[in-house]
Structures are given as structure tokens and as C-alpha cells.
Coordinates of C-alpha atoms in Angstrom, one line a residue:
X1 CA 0.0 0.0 0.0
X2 CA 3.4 2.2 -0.1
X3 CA 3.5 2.3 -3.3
X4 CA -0.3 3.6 -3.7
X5 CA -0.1 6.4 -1.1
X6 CA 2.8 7.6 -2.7
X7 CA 1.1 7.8 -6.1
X8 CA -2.1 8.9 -5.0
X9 CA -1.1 11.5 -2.6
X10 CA 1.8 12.7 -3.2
X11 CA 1.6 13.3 -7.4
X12 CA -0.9 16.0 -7.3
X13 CA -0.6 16.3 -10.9
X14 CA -1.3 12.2 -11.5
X15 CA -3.9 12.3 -9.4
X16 CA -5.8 15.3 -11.4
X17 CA -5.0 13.4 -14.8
X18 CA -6.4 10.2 -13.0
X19 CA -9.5 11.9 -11.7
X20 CA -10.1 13.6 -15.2
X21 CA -9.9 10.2 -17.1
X22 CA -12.4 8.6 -14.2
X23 CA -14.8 11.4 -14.8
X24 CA -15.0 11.7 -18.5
X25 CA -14.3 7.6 -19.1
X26 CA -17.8 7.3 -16.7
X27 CA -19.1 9.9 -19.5
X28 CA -18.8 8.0 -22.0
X29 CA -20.1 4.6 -20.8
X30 CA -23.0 6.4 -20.2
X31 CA -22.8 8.3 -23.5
X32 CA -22.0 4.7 -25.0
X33 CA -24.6 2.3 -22.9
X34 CA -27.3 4.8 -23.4
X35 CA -27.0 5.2 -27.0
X36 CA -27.1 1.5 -27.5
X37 CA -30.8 1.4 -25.4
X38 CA -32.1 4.3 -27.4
X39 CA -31.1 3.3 -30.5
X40 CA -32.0 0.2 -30.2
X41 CA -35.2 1.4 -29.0
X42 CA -36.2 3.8 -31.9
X43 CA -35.1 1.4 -34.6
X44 CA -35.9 -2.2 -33.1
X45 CA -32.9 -3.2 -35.2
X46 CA -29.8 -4.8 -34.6
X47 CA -28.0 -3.8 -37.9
X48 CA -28.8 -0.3 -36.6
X49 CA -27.1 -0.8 -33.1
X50 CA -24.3 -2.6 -34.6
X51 CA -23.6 0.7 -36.8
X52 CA -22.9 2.5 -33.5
X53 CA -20.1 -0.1 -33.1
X54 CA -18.9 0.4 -36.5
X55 CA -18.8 4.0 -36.1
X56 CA -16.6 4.0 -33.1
X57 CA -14.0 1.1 -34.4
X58 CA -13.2 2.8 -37.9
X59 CA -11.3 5.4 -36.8
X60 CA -9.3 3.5 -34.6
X61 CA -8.2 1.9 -37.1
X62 CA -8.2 4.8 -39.9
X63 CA -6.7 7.2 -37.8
X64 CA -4.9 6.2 -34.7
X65 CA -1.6 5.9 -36.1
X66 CA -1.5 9.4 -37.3
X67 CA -2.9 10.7 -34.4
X68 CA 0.1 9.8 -32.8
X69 CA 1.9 11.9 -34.9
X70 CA 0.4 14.4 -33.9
X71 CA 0.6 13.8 -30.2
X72 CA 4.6 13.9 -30.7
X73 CA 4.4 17.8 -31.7
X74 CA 1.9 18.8 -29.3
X75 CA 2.0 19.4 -25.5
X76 CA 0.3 16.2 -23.9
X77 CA -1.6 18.1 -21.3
X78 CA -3.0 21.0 -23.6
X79 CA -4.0 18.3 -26.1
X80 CA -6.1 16.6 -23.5
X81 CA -7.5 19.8 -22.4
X82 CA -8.8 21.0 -25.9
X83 CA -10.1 17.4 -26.9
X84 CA -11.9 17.2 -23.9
X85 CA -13.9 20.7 -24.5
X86 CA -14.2 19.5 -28.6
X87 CA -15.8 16.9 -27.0
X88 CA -18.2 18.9 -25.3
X89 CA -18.8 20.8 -28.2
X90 CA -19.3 17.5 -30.5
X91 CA -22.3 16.3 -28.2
X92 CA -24.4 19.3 -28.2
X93 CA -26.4 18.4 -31.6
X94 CA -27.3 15.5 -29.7
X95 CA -29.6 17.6 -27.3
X96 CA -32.2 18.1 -30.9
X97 CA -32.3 14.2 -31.5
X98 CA -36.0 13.5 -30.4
X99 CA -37.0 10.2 -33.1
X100 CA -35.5 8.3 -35.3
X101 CA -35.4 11.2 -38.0
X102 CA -31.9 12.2 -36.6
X103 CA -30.2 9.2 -36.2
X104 CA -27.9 9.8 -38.9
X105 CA -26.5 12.7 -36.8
X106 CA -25.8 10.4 -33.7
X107 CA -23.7 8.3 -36.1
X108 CA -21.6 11.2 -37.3
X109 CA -20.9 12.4 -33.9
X110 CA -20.0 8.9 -32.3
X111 CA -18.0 8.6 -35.5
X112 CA -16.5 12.6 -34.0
X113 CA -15.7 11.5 -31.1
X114 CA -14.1 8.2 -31.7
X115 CA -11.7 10.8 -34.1
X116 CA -11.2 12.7 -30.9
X117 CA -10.2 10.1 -28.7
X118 CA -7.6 8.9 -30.8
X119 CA -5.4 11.8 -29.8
X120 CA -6.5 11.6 -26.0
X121 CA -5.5 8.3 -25.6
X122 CA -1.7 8.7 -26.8
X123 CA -1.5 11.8 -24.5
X124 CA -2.4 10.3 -22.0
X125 CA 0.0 7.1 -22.3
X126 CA 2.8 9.7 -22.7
X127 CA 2.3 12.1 -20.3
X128 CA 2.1 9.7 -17.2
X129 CA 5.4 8.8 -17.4
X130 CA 6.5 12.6 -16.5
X131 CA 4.0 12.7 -13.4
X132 CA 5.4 9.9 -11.7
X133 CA 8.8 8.6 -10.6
X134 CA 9.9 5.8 -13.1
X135 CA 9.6 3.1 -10.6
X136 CA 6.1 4.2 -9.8
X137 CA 4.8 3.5 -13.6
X138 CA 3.3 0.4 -12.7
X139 CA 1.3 1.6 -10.3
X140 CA 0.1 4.8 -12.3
X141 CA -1.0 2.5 -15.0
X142 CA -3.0 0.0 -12.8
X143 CA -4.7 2.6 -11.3
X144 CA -5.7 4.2 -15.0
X145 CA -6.6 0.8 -15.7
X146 CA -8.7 -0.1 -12.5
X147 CA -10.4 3.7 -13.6
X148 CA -11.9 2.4 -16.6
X149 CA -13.6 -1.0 -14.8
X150 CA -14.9 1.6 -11.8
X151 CA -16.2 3.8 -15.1
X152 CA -17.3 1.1 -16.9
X153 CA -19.4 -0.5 -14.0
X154 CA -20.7 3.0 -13.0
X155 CA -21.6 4.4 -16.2
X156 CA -23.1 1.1 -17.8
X157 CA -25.6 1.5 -14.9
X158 CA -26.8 5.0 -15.2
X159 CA -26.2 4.9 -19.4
X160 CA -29.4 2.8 -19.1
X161 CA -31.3 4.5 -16.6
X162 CA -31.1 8.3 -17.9
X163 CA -31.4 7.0 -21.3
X164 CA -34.9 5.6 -20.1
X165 CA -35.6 9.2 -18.3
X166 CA -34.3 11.5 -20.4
X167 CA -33.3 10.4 -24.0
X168 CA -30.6 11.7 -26.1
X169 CA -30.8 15.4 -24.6
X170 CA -29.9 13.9 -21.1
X171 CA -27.3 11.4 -22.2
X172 CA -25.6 14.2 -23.9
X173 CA -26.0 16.6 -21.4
X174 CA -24.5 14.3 -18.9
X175 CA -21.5 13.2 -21.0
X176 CA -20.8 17.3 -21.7
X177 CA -20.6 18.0 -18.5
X178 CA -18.2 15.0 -17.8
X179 CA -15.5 16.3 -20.1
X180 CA -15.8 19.9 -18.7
X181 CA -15.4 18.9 -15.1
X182 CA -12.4 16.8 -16.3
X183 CA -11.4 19.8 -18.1
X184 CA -10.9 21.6 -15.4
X185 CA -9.1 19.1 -13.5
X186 CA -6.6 19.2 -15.9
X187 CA -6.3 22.7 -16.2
X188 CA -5.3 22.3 -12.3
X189 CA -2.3 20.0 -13.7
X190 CA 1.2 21.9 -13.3
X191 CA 3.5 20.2 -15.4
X192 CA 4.5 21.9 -18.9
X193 CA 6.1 20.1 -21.6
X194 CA 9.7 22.0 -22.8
X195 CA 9.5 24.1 -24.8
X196 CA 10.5 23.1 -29.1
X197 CA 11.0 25.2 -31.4
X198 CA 9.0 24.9 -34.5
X199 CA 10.4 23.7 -37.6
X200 CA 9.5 25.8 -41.0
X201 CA 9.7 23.6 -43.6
X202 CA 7.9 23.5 -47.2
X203 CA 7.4 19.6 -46.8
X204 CA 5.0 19.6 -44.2
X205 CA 3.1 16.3 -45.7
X206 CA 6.4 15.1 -46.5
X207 CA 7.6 15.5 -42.9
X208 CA 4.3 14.2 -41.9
X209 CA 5.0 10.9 -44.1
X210 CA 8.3 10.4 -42.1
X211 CA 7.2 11.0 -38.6
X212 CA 4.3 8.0 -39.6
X213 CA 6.1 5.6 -40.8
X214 CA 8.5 6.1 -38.0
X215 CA 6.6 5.0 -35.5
X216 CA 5.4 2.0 -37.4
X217 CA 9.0 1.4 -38.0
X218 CA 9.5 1.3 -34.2
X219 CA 7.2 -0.9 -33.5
X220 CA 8.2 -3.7 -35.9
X221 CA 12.0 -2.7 -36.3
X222 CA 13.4 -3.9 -33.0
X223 CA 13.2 -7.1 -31.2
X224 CA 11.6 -6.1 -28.0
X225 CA 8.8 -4.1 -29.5
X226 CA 8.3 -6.7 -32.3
X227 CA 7.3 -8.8 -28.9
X228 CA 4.6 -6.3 -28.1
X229 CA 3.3 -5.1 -31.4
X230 CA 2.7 -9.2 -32.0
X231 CA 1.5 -9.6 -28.8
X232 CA -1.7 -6.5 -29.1
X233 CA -1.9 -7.8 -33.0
X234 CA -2.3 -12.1 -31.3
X235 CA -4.6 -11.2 -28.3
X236 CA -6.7 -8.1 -30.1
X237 CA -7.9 -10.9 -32.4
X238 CA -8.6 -13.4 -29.3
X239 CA -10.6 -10.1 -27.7
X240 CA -12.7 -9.6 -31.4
X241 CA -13.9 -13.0 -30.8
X242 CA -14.5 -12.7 -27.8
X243 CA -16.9 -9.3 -28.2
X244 CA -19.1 -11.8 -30.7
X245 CA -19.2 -14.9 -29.2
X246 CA -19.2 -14.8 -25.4
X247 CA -23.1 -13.7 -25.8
X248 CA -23.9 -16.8 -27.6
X249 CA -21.8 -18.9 -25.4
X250 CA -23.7 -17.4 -21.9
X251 CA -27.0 -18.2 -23.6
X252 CA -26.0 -21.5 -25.9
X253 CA -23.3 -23.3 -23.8
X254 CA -23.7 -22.2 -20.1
X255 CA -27.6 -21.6 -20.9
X256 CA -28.2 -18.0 -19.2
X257 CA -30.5 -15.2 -20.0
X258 CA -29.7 -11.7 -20.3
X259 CA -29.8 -11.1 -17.2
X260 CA -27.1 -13.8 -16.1
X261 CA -25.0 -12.5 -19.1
X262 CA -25.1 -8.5 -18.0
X263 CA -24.0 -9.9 -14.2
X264 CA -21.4 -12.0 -15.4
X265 CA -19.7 -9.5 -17.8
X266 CA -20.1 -6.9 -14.8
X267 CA -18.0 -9.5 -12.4
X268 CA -15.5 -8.8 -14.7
X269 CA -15.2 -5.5 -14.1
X270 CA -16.1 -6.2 -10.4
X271 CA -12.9 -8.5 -10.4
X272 CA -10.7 -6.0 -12.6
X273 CA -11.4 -3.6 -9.8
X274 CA -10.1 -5.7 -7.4
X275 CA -7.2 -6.8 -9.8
X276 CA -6.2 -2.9 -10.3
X277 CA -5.6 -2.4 -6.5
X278 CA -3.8 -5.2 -5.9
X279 CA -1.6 -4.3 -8.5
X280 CA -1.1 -0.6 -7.7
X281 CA -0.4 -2.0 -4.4
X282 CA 2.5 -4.6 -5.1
X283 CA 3.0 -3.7 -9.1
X284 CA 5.9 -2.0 -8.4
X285 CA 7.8 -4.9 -6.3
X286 CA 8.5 -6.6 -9.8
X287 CA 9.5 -6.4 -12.7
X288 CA 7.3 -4.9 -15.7
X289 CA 8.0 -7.8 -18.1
X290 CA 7.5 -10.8 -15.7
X291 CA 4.6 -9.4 -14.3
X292 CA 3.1 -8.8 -17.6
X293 CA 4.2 -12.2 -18.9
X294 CA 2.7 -13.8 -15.6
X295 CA -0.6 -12.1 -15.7
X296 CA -1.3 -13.2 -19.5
X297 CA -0.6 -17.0 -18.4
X298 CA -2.9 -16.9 -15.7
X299 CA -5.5 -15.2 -17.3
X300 CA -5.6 -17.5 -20.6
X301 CA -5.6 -20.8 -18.5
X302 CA -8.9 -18.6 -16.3
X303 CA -10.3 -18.2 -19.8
X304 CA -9.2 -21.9 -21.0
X305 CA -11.4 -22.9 -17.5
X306 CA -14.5 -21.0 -18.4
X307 CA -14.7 -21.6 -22.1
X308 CA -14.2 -25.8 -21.2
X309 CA -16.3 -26.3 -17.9
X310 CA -19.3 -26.3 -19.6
X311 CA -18.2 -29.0 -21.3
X312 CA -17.9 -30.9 -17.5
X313 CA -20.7 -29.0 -15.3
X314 CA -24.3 -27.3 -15.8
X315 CA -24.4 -23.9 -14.0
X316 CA -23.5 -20.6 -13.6
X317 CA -21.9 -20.7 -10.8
X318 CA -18.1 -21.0 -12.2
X319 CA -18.5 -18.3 -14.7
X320 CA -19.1 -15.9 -12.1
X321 CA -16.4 -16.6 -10.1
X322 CA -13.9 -17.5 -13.2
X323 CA -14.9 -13.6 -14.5
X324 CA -14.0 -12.0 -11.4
X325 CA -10.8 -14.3 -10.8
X326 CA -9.9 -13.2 -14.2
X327 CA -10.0 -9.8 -13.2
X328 CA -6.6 -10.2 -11.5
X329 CA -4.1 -11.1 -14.0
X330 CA -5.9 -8.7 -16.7
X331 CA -5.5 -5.6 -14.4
X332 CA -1.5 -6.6 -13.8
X333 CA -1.2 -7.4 -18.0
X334 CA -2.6 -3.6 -19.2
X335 CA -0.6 -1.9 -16.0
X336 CA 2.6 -4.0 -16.9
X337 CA 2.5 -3.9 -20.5
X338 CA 1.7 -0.6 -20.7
X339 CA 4.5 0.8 -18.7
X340 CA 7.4 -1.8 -20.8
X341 CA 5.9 0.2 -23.4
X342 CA 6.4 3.2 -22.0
X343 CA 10.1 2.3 -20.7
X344 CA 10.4 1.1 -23.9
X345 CA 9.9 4.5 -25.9
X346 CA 11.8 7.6 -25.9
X347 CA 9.4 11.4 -25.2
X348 CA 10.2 12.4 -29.2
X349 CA 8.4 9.1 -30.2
X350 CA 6.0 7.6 -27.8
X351 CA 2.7 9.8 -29.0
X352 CA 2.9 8.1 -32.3
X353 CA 4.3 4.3 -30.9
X354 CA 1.2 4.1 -29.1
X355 CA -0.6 5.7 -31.6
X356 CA 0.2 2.7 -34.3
X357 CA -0.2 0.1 -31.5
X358 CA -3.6 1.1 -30.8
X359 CA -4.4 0.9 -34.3
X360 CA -3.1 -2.4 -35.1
X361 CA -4.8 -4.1 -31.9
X362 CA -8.3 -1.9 -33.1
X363 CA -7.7 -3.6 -36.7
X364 CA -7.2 -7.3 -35.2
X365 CA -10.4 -6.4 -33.0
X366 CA -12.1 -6.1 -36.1
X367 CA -10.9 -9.1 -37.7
X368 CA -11.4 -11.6 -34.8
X369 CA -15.0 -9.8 -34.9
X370 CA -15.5 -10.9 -38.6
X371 CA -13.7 -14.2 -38.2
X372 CA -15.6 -15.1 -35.3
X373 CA -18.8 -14.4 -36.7
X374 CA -17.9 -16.7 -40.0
X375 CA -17.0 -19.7 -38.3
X376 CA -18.9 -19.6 -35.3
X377 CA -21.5 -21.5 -36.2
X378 CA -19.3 -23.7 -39.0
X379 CA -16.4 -24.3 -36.0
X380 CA -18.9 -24.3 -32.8
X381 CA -18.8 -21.2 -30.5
X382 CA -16.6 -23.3 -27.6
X383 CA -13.8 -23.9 -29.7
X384 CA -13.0 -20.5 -31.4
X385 CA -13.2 -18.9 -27.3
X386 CA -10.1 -21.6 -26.9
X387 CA -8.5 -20.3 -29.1
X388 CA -8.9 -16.9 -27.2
X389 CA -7.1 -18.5 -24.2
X390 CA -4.7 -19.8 -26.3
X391 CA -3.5 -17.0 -27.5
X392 CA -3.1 -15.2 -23.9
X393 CA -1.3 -18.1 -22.8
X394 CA 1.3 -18.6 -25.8
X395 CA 1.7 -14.5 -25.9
X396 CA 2.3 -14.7 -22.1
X397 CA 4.9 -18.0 -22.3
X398 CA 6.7 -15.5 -25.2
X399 CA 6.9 -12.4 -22.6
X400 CA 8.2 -14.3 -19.8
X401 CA 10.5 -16.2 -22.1
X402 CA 12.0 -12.9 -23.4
X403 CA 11.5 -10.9 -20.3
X404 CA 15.0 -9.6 -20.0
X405 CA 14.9 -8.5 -23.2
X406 CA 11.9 -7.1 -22.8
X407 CA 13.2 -4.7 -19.6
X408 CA 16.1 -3.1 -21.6
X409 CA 16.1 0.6 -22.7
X410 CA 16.9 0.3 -26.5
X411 CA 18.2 3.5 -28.5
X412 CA 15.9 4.8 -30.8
X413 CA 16.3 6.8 -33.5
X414 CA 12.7 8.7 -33.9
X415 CA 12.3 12.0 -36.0
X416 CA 12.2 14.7 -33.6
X417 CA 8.6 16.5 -32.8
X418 CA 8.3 19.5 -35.6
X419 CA 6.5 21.3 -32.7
X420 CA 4.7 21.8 -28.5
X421 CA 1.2 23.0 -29.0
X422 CA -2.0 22.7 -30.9
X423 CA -2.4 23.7 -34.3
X424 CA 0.0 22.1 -36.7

């Protein structure tokens, strides 16, 4: 507990960035749960909800790379600051969306916003390493983690009741004033980047160009982050599969309703919670690589239980307590990796590294989705989820087998940022 009460009381600055990302990350599940009710419940169609889904993956995959880019020239903190109030700004059409005339204007602004977060996410990855001491990372980043399963399980709940109450107007409303109050948080936040001068050159989309492709080449041009790109591009296929199936396994294999399946996907977050303290707490006792490798073993083989009991045992008894146990080792895998990412990176380059992971693990996302959905029924539903484990397991057994590698500060040779501030 050291370790916590370090990061959480003594790094003012952390601990404003941390609150901002709760508050505006419960924004958006109720933004997110809410828009899925009401759209649902104007249209009565499925294609129609599953659009919402489409609109928010695309640009992930589209634009997160160049985001990053981006995030490399400009101050992390003002970046946040100003996507959170375009944010705001984005969701105010929503408040004239009464029927199902102007749902083509909810799609364009999920599809906004999804653009928007592209460049929050990256800024936020980089800037925690300044707010913290290095060996504190792994904390930081369990506790960013542990925000979105405390977001996640708050804002699922009230997406679904103010959707009911209010509609659109409130869910929008709501979300707007989530990113203002996390605004001003970070307003609160001391810590300036250094100043950079800009560069003026003529080839700006030239420059551009070599900036991209620089952090593409990072992540596939040396060992160690060959290891992790692999690693987002194995398991974001395993977690695409997952998003399609595991409804059809709670209701086909382990014979729930949908009630039993909302509980059992909220133990998850109930046991990721839990998993985020405990690895805030202790996290920084080991080492990054280990303790990411370790976590990934244990939570394919808690996966590899719950896809295969049912094969064994009626009930739904072990899925609750295999989604909370699972909870654990996937709160210590996104702290760990996350900061051997981080450690792995130099400041010049780590906006646009984690800019082209995210993009690569949103486009295997999408192909588990549509691979999942093909063979499902062709394969059988339990077989494809193994393969989910699988894939956690194998990726962990790599991690730990490469570990030391994995905890070494390579030299990298990224193209400086052409400039500190928004507007390029």
C-alpha cells in the first residue's frame, strides 16, 4: 500500500490526470450504454445498433496511427484539455435528436468522437510517465486501468437508466458535462512540456509521411517491440472473438439469459477492480516484463477454464467466479505492459508508438470480430473462445521467455517532434 499512497497522494498532478480520465471515461459509458438502449429502441434493429459499433472502431483503425503523430508535436496536457472541451462541443447536436429522423447525426458524432479520442488516448500514455517517478509507472498505470472497470461498472448502470428518463438530450448533457469537469481538472495540472522550437519547412506532408512511418518502423523494427506489437496484434484478435461470441456462449453453452449475461460481464469489471488495487499496491515490487508475462498465463488458462467447464458441469456458478478471478491477472497485464511500453519509448516518439499500437490491436479487433462471426457456427462457438485463451497463454509464455529483453532501454532513433502545441 506504499506504493499507492505515494502515487495517489503525493503526485498532485497524476492524481488530477487520473480523476479527469475517471470522470470523463464514466461519461462515456453512459454516452456509450445509453446510445445503444435508445437506439435500439427507436429502430428495433440490430444492424442499426451494430452501426454504432462500426462508427466508433473505424477510426481506430483509420486514424490512430497518425494521431500519434500528432501527439509527438503537441503538449500532452493542452491536447487533453482541448479534446476534452471539442468533446463537449461535438455532443451538443445531440440535445435536438428526439425520433428516429436524426439518427444519422448520432452516427456522425459517435463517429466525431471516436476521431477525438484517438489523440486523447496517446496523451495520455505519454504524459504519465513525466507525473510519476519511473519506478512508480506500474502503479500509475494499474490505477488508469482499474479507472476504466470503476467507469465502466458505474456508467453502464446510469447509461441505461437516464437513457430511459431522459433520451438523447440527457445522455448528452451528462457526457458534456463530464468532459468539462475533467477539463478543469486538468487545467489544475502543473507540469509543462519543454519548450520546441518549431520547424518551418515546405514539406509539411512530407515530414508528416516520415514521422508516420517512424513509428510504425518502431514498433516492428526492433526485437523487443516486435514482442509487443505481436502480442496487441495475437490477443486483439482473441478479444474480437470474444466481443461476438461470449453472448452466444452465456445463452447457448452455459444456458443464461440476459440477465445472467449483464451480471457475469459486470464480475468482470467487479474482479478488474479488485485486480487494479492489488496491482497498484504490489506492481511496483516486480518487474514490468514478468509481471506482464505472468498475468497473460494466468489469465488465458482462467479463460481456457471458463470456455471448457461447460463441457464438465451445468451452471453458472463457475462463470461468475472465473470472471472476477480473471479480473486479477488482466489488471496486472494492461498496468505491466503498458508501462514496458512506456520504458520502452523515448518522449520524441511515444505519442505516435502508441498511436500505431492502438491501431493495429483496433484492426485485429475487427478481424477476430468478422472471423468469429464466419466460423462460429461452421467451428462451434466453444472452440473458437479456446482459441482466445490460447492466444493469452502462448503471448504470455513469449513475454516471460523474453522478459529480459523485454526490460532493456533500447536507443531509438525517432524523428524529432516538428513542434509543442496545438495547431499544426
Amino acid at each position: 500500500m506504499k506504493d499507492l499512497w505515494a502515487v495517489l497522494v503525493r503526485r498532485r498532478d497524476y492524481r488530477l490526470v487520473l480523476s479527469a480520465g475517471l470522470i470523463s471515461l464514466t461519461g462515456d459509458w453512459i454516452l456509450r450504454t445509453g446510445l445503444a438502449f435508445h437506439v435500439y429502441t427507436l429502430t428495433g434493429s440490430t444492424l442499426a445498433s451494430g452501426g454504432l459499433l462500426l462508427a466508433s472502431f473505424v477510426p481506430l483503425v483509420v486514424l490512430g496511427s497518425l494521431a500519434g503523430v500528432f501527439v509527438d508535436r503537441w503538449d500532452r496536457r493542452r491536447t487533453m484539455i482541448v479534446v476534452n472541451l471539442l468533446h463537449a462541443i461535438v455532443l451538443l447536436p445531440l440535445l435536438a435528436v428526439r425520433d428516429e429522423s436524426g439518427l444519422w447525426l448520432v452516427y456522425v458524432i459517435v463517429l466525431a468522437q471516436s476521431c477525438l479520442q484517438q489523440f486523447f488516448r496517446p496523451a495520455e500514455q505519454s504524459l504519465v510517465p513525466h507525473l510519476v517517478d519511473p519506478q512508480q509507472l506500474i502503479t500509475a498505470n494499474a490505477l488508469n486501468s482499474q479507472s476504466n472497470d470503476i467507469a465502466r461498472l458505474v456508467g453502464a448502470a446510469l447509461g441505461g437508466v437516464l437513457a430511459a428518463t431522459g433520451g438523447m438530450p440527457l445522455l448528452a448533457a451528462v457526457d458534456a458535462a463530464t468532459y468539462l469537469l475533467a477539463t478543469a481538472l486538468l487545467l489544475g495540472v502543473r507540469h509543462r512540456a519543454m519548450a520546441v522550437m518549431r520547424e518551418r519547412t515546405k514539406g509539411a506532408v512530407r515530414r508528416l509521411r516520415a514521422e508516420w512511418v517512424d513509428g510504425l518502423r518502431i514498433c516492428v523494427g526492433g526485437r523487443a517491440m516486435r514482442i509487443v506489437f505481436v502480442f496487441g496484434l495475437v490477443t486483439g484478435v482473441g478479444e474480437g472473438a470474444m466481443s461476438t461470441l461470449f453472448a452466444p456462449f452465456v445463452s447457448e453453452e452455459l444456458g443464461g439469459d440476459s440477465t445472467a449475461y449483464g451480471l457475469i460481464v459486470s464480475a468482470q469489471a467487479v474482479g478488474g477492480i479488485v485486480g487494479g488495487l492489488v496491482a497498484a499496491a504490489v506492481g511496483a515490487r516486480f518487474a514490468a516484463a514478468r509481471l506482464w508475462g505472468a498475468g497473460a498465463v494466468l489469465f488465458g488458462l482462467i479463460d481456457l477454464a471458463l470456455f471448457c467447464y461447460p463441457l464438465v458441469y451445468d451452471g453458472l456458478a463457475p462463470a461468475y467466479v472465473l470472471m472476477i478471478a480473471v479480473g486479477l491477472p488482466g489488471a496486472f497485464v494492461v498496468a505491466a505492459s503498458m508501462t514496458v511500453v512506456q520504458r520502452l519509448t523515448d518522449d520524441a516518439s511515444r505519442g505516435r508508438v502508441f498511436g500505431a499500437l492502438f491501431a493495429a490491436e483496433g484492426l485485429a479487433v475487427l478481424v477476430g470480430i468478422v472471423a468469429a462471426g464466419l466460423l462460429g457456427e461452421v467451428v462451434g462457438i466453444i472452440p473458437i473462445l479456446v482459441v482466445q485463451g490460447l492466444g493469452f497463454t502462448a503471448g504470455g509464455l513469449v513475454v516471460l521467455a523474453r522478459s529480459n529483453l523485454l526490460e532493456r532501454k533500447p536507443v531509438l532513433s525517432a524523428s524529432p517532434p516538428a513542434r509543442r502545441g496545438p495547431g499544426a
